[in-house]
Amino acid sequence: MSRREPIRVLVADDSVTMRTALVAMLGEEQDLRIVGQARDGLEAVEKARALRPDVITMDVNMPRLDGLGATAAIMAESPSRVLMVCAVSEDRQLDLSFRAMAAGALEVISKPGPAPDELRRFGRRVAEAVRLMAEVPVVRRHRASEQGLLSHAASAGVG
């Protein structure tokens, strides 16, 4: 399926370095348009509601509300396609992937190491995932209680 309009992307990451890198890499793609940035999970929920992006790249470990809690809230309030981007050890990757999918994320991609070639590969992988995800139908999820989201955010030890 071919799109005429650029894919609208919201980038949510508390690391200014990673957020800037994602915005720069995705911004180079002609079929992608960065519509906003968020520094934490609560800001991601607010911007998802206001901007209605096609796809959100979401860090896992963020202040105020982690990426898992933010994804669950977004899927309940203003559903969007979420690509979880994380820096976790290999032994925690599988558990995080299942938790991210349960919250509503469509895919989990590991953040790159410091080598420039790793960052370029990561950028290409994220851009391709965003393109693929833009074609997936969005389904609203039932909202967990506010207390459930807050306790989840407090107990999340991933990222």
PDB file of C-alpha atoms in Angstrom:
ATOM      1  CA  MET A   1       0.000   0.000   0.000  1.00  0.00           C
ATOM      2  CA  SER A   2       1.375   3.408  -0.985  1.00  0.00           C
ATOM      3  CA  ARG A   3       0.947   6.516   1.182  1.00  0.00           C
ATOM      4  CA  ARG A   4       0.757  10.023  -0.214  1.00  0.00           C
ATOM      5  CA  GLU A   5       1.184  11.851   3.082  1.00  0.00           C
ATOM      6  CA  PRO A   6       4.362  11.485   5.152  1.00  0.00           C
ATOM      7  CA  ILE A   7       4.178   9.167   8.152  1.00  0.00           C
ATOM      8  CA  ARG A   8       3.795  11.345  11.254  1.00  0.00           C
ATOM      9  CA  VAL A   9       6.208  10.319  14.041  1.00  0.00           C
ATOM     10  CA  LEU A  10       6.402  11.292  17.723  1.00  0.00           C
ATOM     11  CA  VAL A  11       9.784  10.578  19.364  1.00  0.00           C
ATOM     12  CA  ALA A  12       9.677   9.927  23.145  1.00  0.00           C
ATOM     13  CA  ASP A  13      12.996   9.506  24.966  1.00  0.00           C
ATOM     14  CA  ASP A  14      14.388  11.120  28.111  1.00  0.00           C
ATOM     15  CA  SER A  15      17.933  11.046  26.715  1.00  0.00           C
ATOM     16  CA  VAL A  16      18.506  14.245  24.758  1.00  0.00           C
ATOM     17  CA  THR A  17      21.283  12.470  22.834  1.00  0.00           C
ATOM     18  CA  MET A  18      19.079   9.576  21.702  1.00  0.00           C
ATOM     19  CA  ARG A  19      16.080  11.823  21.059  1.00  0.00           C
ATOM     20  CA  THR A  20      18.216  14.153  18.920  1.00  0.00           C
ATOM     21  CA  ALA A  21      19.739  11.210  17.028  1.00  0.00           C
ATOM     22  CA  LEU A  22      16.326   9.663  16.304  1.00  0.00           C
ATOM     23  CA  VAL A  23      14.901  13.003  15.156  1.00  0.00           C
ATOM     24  CA  ALA A  24      17.912  13.563  12.875  1.00  0.00           C
ATOM     25  CA  MET A  25      17.909  10.043  11.399  1.00  0.00           C
ATOM     26  CA  LEU A  26      14.158   9.811  10.854  1.00  0.00           C
ATOM     27  CA  GLY A  27      14.022  13.418   9.673  1.00  0.00           C
ATOM     28  CA  GLU A  28      16.304  12.541   6.752  1.00  0.00           C
ATOM     29  CA  GLU A  29      13.680  10.163   5.379  1.00  0.00           C
ATOM     30  CA  GLN A  30      11.387  11.889   2.861  1.00  0.00           C
ATOM     31  CA  ASP A  31       8.379   9.746   3.730  1.00  0.00           C
ATOM     32  CA  LEU A  32       8.655  10.412   7.486  1.00  0.00           C
ATOM     33  CA  ARG A  33       7.849  13.632   9.359  1.00  0.00           C
ATOM     34  CA  ILE A  34       8.685  14.286  13.011  1.00  0.00           C
ATOM     35  CA  VAL A  35       5.604  15.959  14.516  1.00  0.00           C
ATOM     36  CA  GLY A  36       6.814  16.150  18.106  1.00  0.00           C
ATOM     37  CA  GLN A  37       9.191  15.085  20.846  1.00  0.00           C
ATOM     38  CA  ALA A  38       8.588  14.021  24.447  1.00  0.00           C
ATOM     39  CA  ARG A  39      11.054  13.891  27.354  1.00  0.00           C
ATOM     40  CA  ASP A  40       9.065  11.523  29.570  1.00  0.00           C
ATOM     41  CA  GLY A  41       6.087   9.199  29.578  1.00  0.00           C
ATOM     42  CA  LEU A  42       3.494  11.728  30.726  1.00  0.00           C
ATOM     43  CA  GLU A  43       4.560  14.181  28.035  1.00  0.00           C
ATOM     44  CA  ALA A  44       4.359  11.342  25.486  1.00  0.00           C
ATOM     45  CA  VAL A  45       0.752  10.617  26.519  1.00  0.00           C
ATOM     46  CA  GLU A  46      -0.157  14.319  26.272  1.00  0.00           C
ATOM     47  CA  LYS A  47       1.525  14.769  22.885  1.00  0.00           C
ATOM     48  CA  ALA A  48       0.022  11.563  21.496  1.00  0.00           C
ATOM     49  CA  ARG A  49      -3.417  12.891  22.432  1.00  0.00           C
ATOM     50  CA  ALA A  50      -2.753  16.349  20.926  1.00  0.00           C
ATOM     51  CA  LEU A  51      -0.741  15.426  17.817  1.00  0.00           C
ATOM     52  CA  ARG A  52      -2.282  12.069  16.809  1.00  0.00           C
ATOM     53  CA  PRO A  53       0.953  10.662  15.308  1.00  0.00           C
ATOM     54  CA  ASP A  54       0.884   7.640  13.021  1.00  0.00           C
ATOM     55  CA  VAL A  55       3.778   6.023  14.932  1.00  0.00           C
ATOM     56  CA  ILE A  56       5.486   6.713  18.272  1.00  0.00           C
ATOM     57  CA  THR A  57       9.046   5.659  19.078  1.00  0.00           C
ATOM     58  CA  MET A  58       8.985   5.120  22.847  1.00  0.00           C
ATOM     59  CA  ASP A  59      11.897   4.694  25.246  1.00  0.00           C
ATOM     60  CA  VAL A  60      11.221   2.283  28.093  1.00  0.00           C
ATOM     61  CA  ASN A  61      12.987   3.861  31.055  1.00  0.00           C
ATOM     62  CA  MET A  62      11.770   7.461  31.432  1.00  0.00           C
ATOM     63  CA  PRO A  63      10.895   9.693  34.390  1.00  0.00           C
ATOM     64  CA  ARG A  64       7.379  10.397  35.704  1.00  0.00           C
ATOM     65  CA  LEU A  65       5.852   7.506  33.702  1.00  0.00           C
ATOM     66  CA  ASP A  66       7.875   4.789  31.995  1.00  0.00           C
ATOM     67  CA  GLY A  67       7.386   3.747  28.390  1.00  0.00           C
ATOM     68  CA  LEU A  68       5.284   0.713  29.299  1.00  0.00           C
ATOM     69  CA  GLY A  69       2.836   2.781  31.343  1.00  0.00           C
ATOM     70  CA  ALA A  70       2.783   5.517  28.703  1.00  0.00           C
ATOM     71  CA  THR A  71       2.076   2.961  25.977  1.00  0.00           C
ATOM     72  CA  ALA A  72      -0.808   1.472  27.961  1.00  0.00           C
ATOM     73  CA  ALA A  73      -2.282   4.943  28.549  1.00  0.00           C
ATOM     74  CA  ILE A  74      -1.899   5.914  24.883  1.00  0.00           C
ATOM     75  CA  MET A  75      -3.546   2.708  23.701  1.00  0.00           C
ATOM     76  CA  ALA A  76      -6.503   3.388  26.012  1.00  0.00           C
ATOM     77  CA  GLU A  77      -6.910   7.111  25.307  1.00  0.00           C
ATOM     78  CA  SER A  78      -5.606   7.941  21.837  1.00  0.00           C
ATOM     79  CA  PRO A  79      -4.350   4.739  20.211  1.00  0.00           C
ATOM     80  CA  SER A  80      -1.292   4.864  18.003  1.00  0.00           C
ATOM     81  CA  ARG A  81       1.312   2.422  16.762  1.00  0.00           C
ATOM     82  CA  VAL A  82       4.147   2.215  19.303  1.00  0.00           C
ATOM     83  CA  LEU A  83       7.693   1.106  18.568  1.00  0.00           C
ATOM     84  CA  MET A  84       9.467   0.491  21.877  1.00  0.00           C
ATOM     85  CA  VAL A  85      13.153   1.449  21.854  1.00  0.00           C
ATOM     86  CA  CYS A  86      15.177   0.184  24.797  1.00  0.00           C
ATOM     87  CA  ALA A  87      18.583  -0.403  26.299  1.00  0.00           C
ATOM     88  CA  VAL A  88      18.327  -3.602  28.315  1.00  0.00           C
ATOM     89  CA  SER A  89      20.562  -6.587  28.780  1.00  0.00           C
ATOM     90  CA  GLU A  90      20.023  -9.557  26.510  1.00  0.00           C
ATOM     91  CA  ASP A  91      18.673 -11.691  29.366  1.00  0.00           C
ATOM     92  CA  ARG A  92      15.905  -9.112  30.047  1.00  0.00           C
ATOM     93  CA  GLN A  93      15.010  -8.507  26.383  1.00  0.00           C
ATOM     94  CA  LEU A  94      12.462 -11.332  26.091  1.00  0.00           C
ATOM     95  CA  ASP A  95      10.616 -10.352  29.279  1.00  0.00           C
ATOM     96  CA  LEU A  96      10.548  -6.712  28.207  1.00  0.00           C
ATOM     97  CA  SER A  97       9.281  -7.656  24.752  1.00  0.00           C
ATOM     98  CA  PHE A  98       6.312  -9.525  26.221  1.00  0.00           C
ATOM     99  CA  ARG A  99       5.541  -6.691  28.643  1.00  0.00           C
ATOM    100  CA  ALA A 100       5.764  -4.111  25.849  1.00  0.00           C
ATOM    101  CA  MET A 101       3.439  -6.121  23.602  1.00  0.00           C
ATOM    102  CA  ALA A 102       0.986  -6.537  26.495  1.00  0.00           C
ATOM    103  CA  ALA A 103       0.961  -2.744  26.909  1.00  0.00           C
ATOM    104  CA  GLY A 104       0.229  -2.321  23.199  1.00  0.00           C
ATOM    105  CA  ALA A 105       3.615  -1.882  21.509  1.00  0.00           C
ATOM    106  CA  LEU A 106       3.992  -3.547  18.130  1.00  0.00           C
ATOM    107  CA  GLU A 107       7.747  -4.073  18.200  1.00  0.00           C
ATOM    108  CA  VAL A 108      10.763  -3.702  20.477  1.00  0.00           C
ATOM    109  CA  ILE A 109      14.129  -2.577  19.110  1.00  0.00           C
ATOM    110  CA  SER A 110      17.348  -2.427  21.139  1.00  0.00           C
ATOM    111  CA  LYS A 111      19.260   0.834  21.287  1.00  0.00           C
ATOM    112  CA  PRO A 112      22.659   0.771  19.580  1.00  0.00           C
ATOM    113  CA  GLY A 113      26.096   0.800  21.111  1.00  0.00           C
ATOM    114  CA  PRO A 114      28.401   3.802  20.711  1.00  0.00           C
ATOM    115  CA  ALA A 115      29.979   2.818  17.370  1.00  0.00           C
ATOM    116  CA  PRO A 116      28.895   5.063  14.440  1.00  0.00           C
ATOM    117  CA  ASP A 117      28.100   2.077  12.194  1.00  0.00           C
ATOM    118  CA  GLU A 118      25.778   0.679  14.905  1.00  0.00           C
ATOM    119  CA  LEU A 119      23.933   4.007  15.066  1.00  0.00           C
ATOM    120  CA  ARG A 120      23.472   4.066  11.270  1.00  0.00           C
ATOM    121  CA  ARG A 121      22.134   0.488  11.254  1.00  0.00           C
ATOM    122  CA  PHE A 122      19.831   1.379  14.135  1.00  0.00           C
ATOM    123  CA  GLY A 123      18.519   4.416  12.220  1.00  0.00           C
ATOM    124  CA  ARG A 124      17.770   2.319   9.136  1.00  0.00           C
ATOM    125  CA  ARG A 125      16.094  -0.360  11.248  1.00  0.00           C
ATOM    126  CA  VAL A 126      13.891   2.155  13.087  1.00  0.00           C
ATOM    127  CA  ALA A 127      12.918   3.916   9.831  1.00  0.00           C
ATOM    128  CA  GLU A 128      11.933   0.603   8.246  1.00  0.00           C
ATOM    129  CA  ALA A 129       9.978  -0.461  11.339  1.00  0.00           C
ATOM    130  CA  VAL A 130       8.127   2.884  11.344  1.00  0.00           C
ATOM    131  CA  ARG A 131       7.177   2.385   7.679  1.00  0.00           C
ATOM    132  CA  LEU A 132       5.901  -1.141   8.310  1.00  0.00           C
ATOM    133  CA  MET A 133       4.028  -0.157  11.454  1.00  0.00           C
ATOM    134  CA  ALA A 134       2.273   2.731   9.713  1.00  0.00           C
ATOM    135  CA  GLU A 135       0.261   0.144   7.764  1.00  0.00           C
ATOM    136  CA  VAL A 136      -0.914  -1.804  10.837  1.00  0.00           C
ATOM    137  CA  PRO A 137      -4.508  -1.116  11.954  1.00  0.00           C
ATOM    138  CA  VAL A 138      -4.730   0.560  15.369  1.00  0.00           C
ATOM    139  CA  VAL A 139      -6.869  -1.052  18.075  1.00  0.00           C
ATOM    140  CA  ARG A 140      -7.941   0.696  21.285  1.00  0.00           C
ATOM    141  CA  ARG A 141      -7.070  -1.111  24.523  1.00  0.00           C
ATOM    142  CA  HIS A 142      -9.085  -0.898  27.744  1.00  0.00           C
ATOM    143  CA  ARG A 143      -7.546   1.548  30.165  1.00  0.00           C
ATOM    144  CA  ALA A 144      -5.997   0.229  33.347  1.00  0.00           C
ATOM    145  CA  SER A 145      -6.849   2.121  36.496  1.00  0.00           C
ATOM    146  CA  GLU A 146      -4.819   5.235  37.271  1.00  0.00           C
ATOM    147  CA  GLN A 147      -3.515   3.471  40.365  1.00  0.00           C
ATOM    148  CA  GLY A 148      -2.418   0.512  38.249  1.00  0.00           C
ATOM    149  CA  LEU A 149      -0.465   2.758  35.882  1.00  0.00           C
ATOM    150  CA  LEU A 150       1.164   4.647  38.735  1.00  0.00           C
ATOM    151  CA  SER A 151       2.171   1.487  40.580  1.00  0.00           C
ATOM    152  CA  HIS A 152       3.479   0.027  37.317  1.00  0.00           C
ATOM    153  CA  ALA A 153       5.574   3.150  36.714  1.00  0.00           C
ATOM    154  CA  ALA A 154       6.952   3.010  40.254  1.00  0.00           C
ATOM    155  CA  SER A 155       7.836  -0.677  40.066  1.00  0.00           C
ATOM    156  CA  ALA A 156       9.263  -0.770  36.525  1.00  0.00           C
ATOM    157  CA  GLY A 157      12.927  -1.606  36.685  1.00  0.00           C
ATOM    158  CA  VAL A 158      13.703  -1.858  32.976  1.00  0.00           C
ATOM    159  CA  GLY A 159      15.529   0.459  30.649  1.00  0.00           C
TER     160      GLY A 159
END
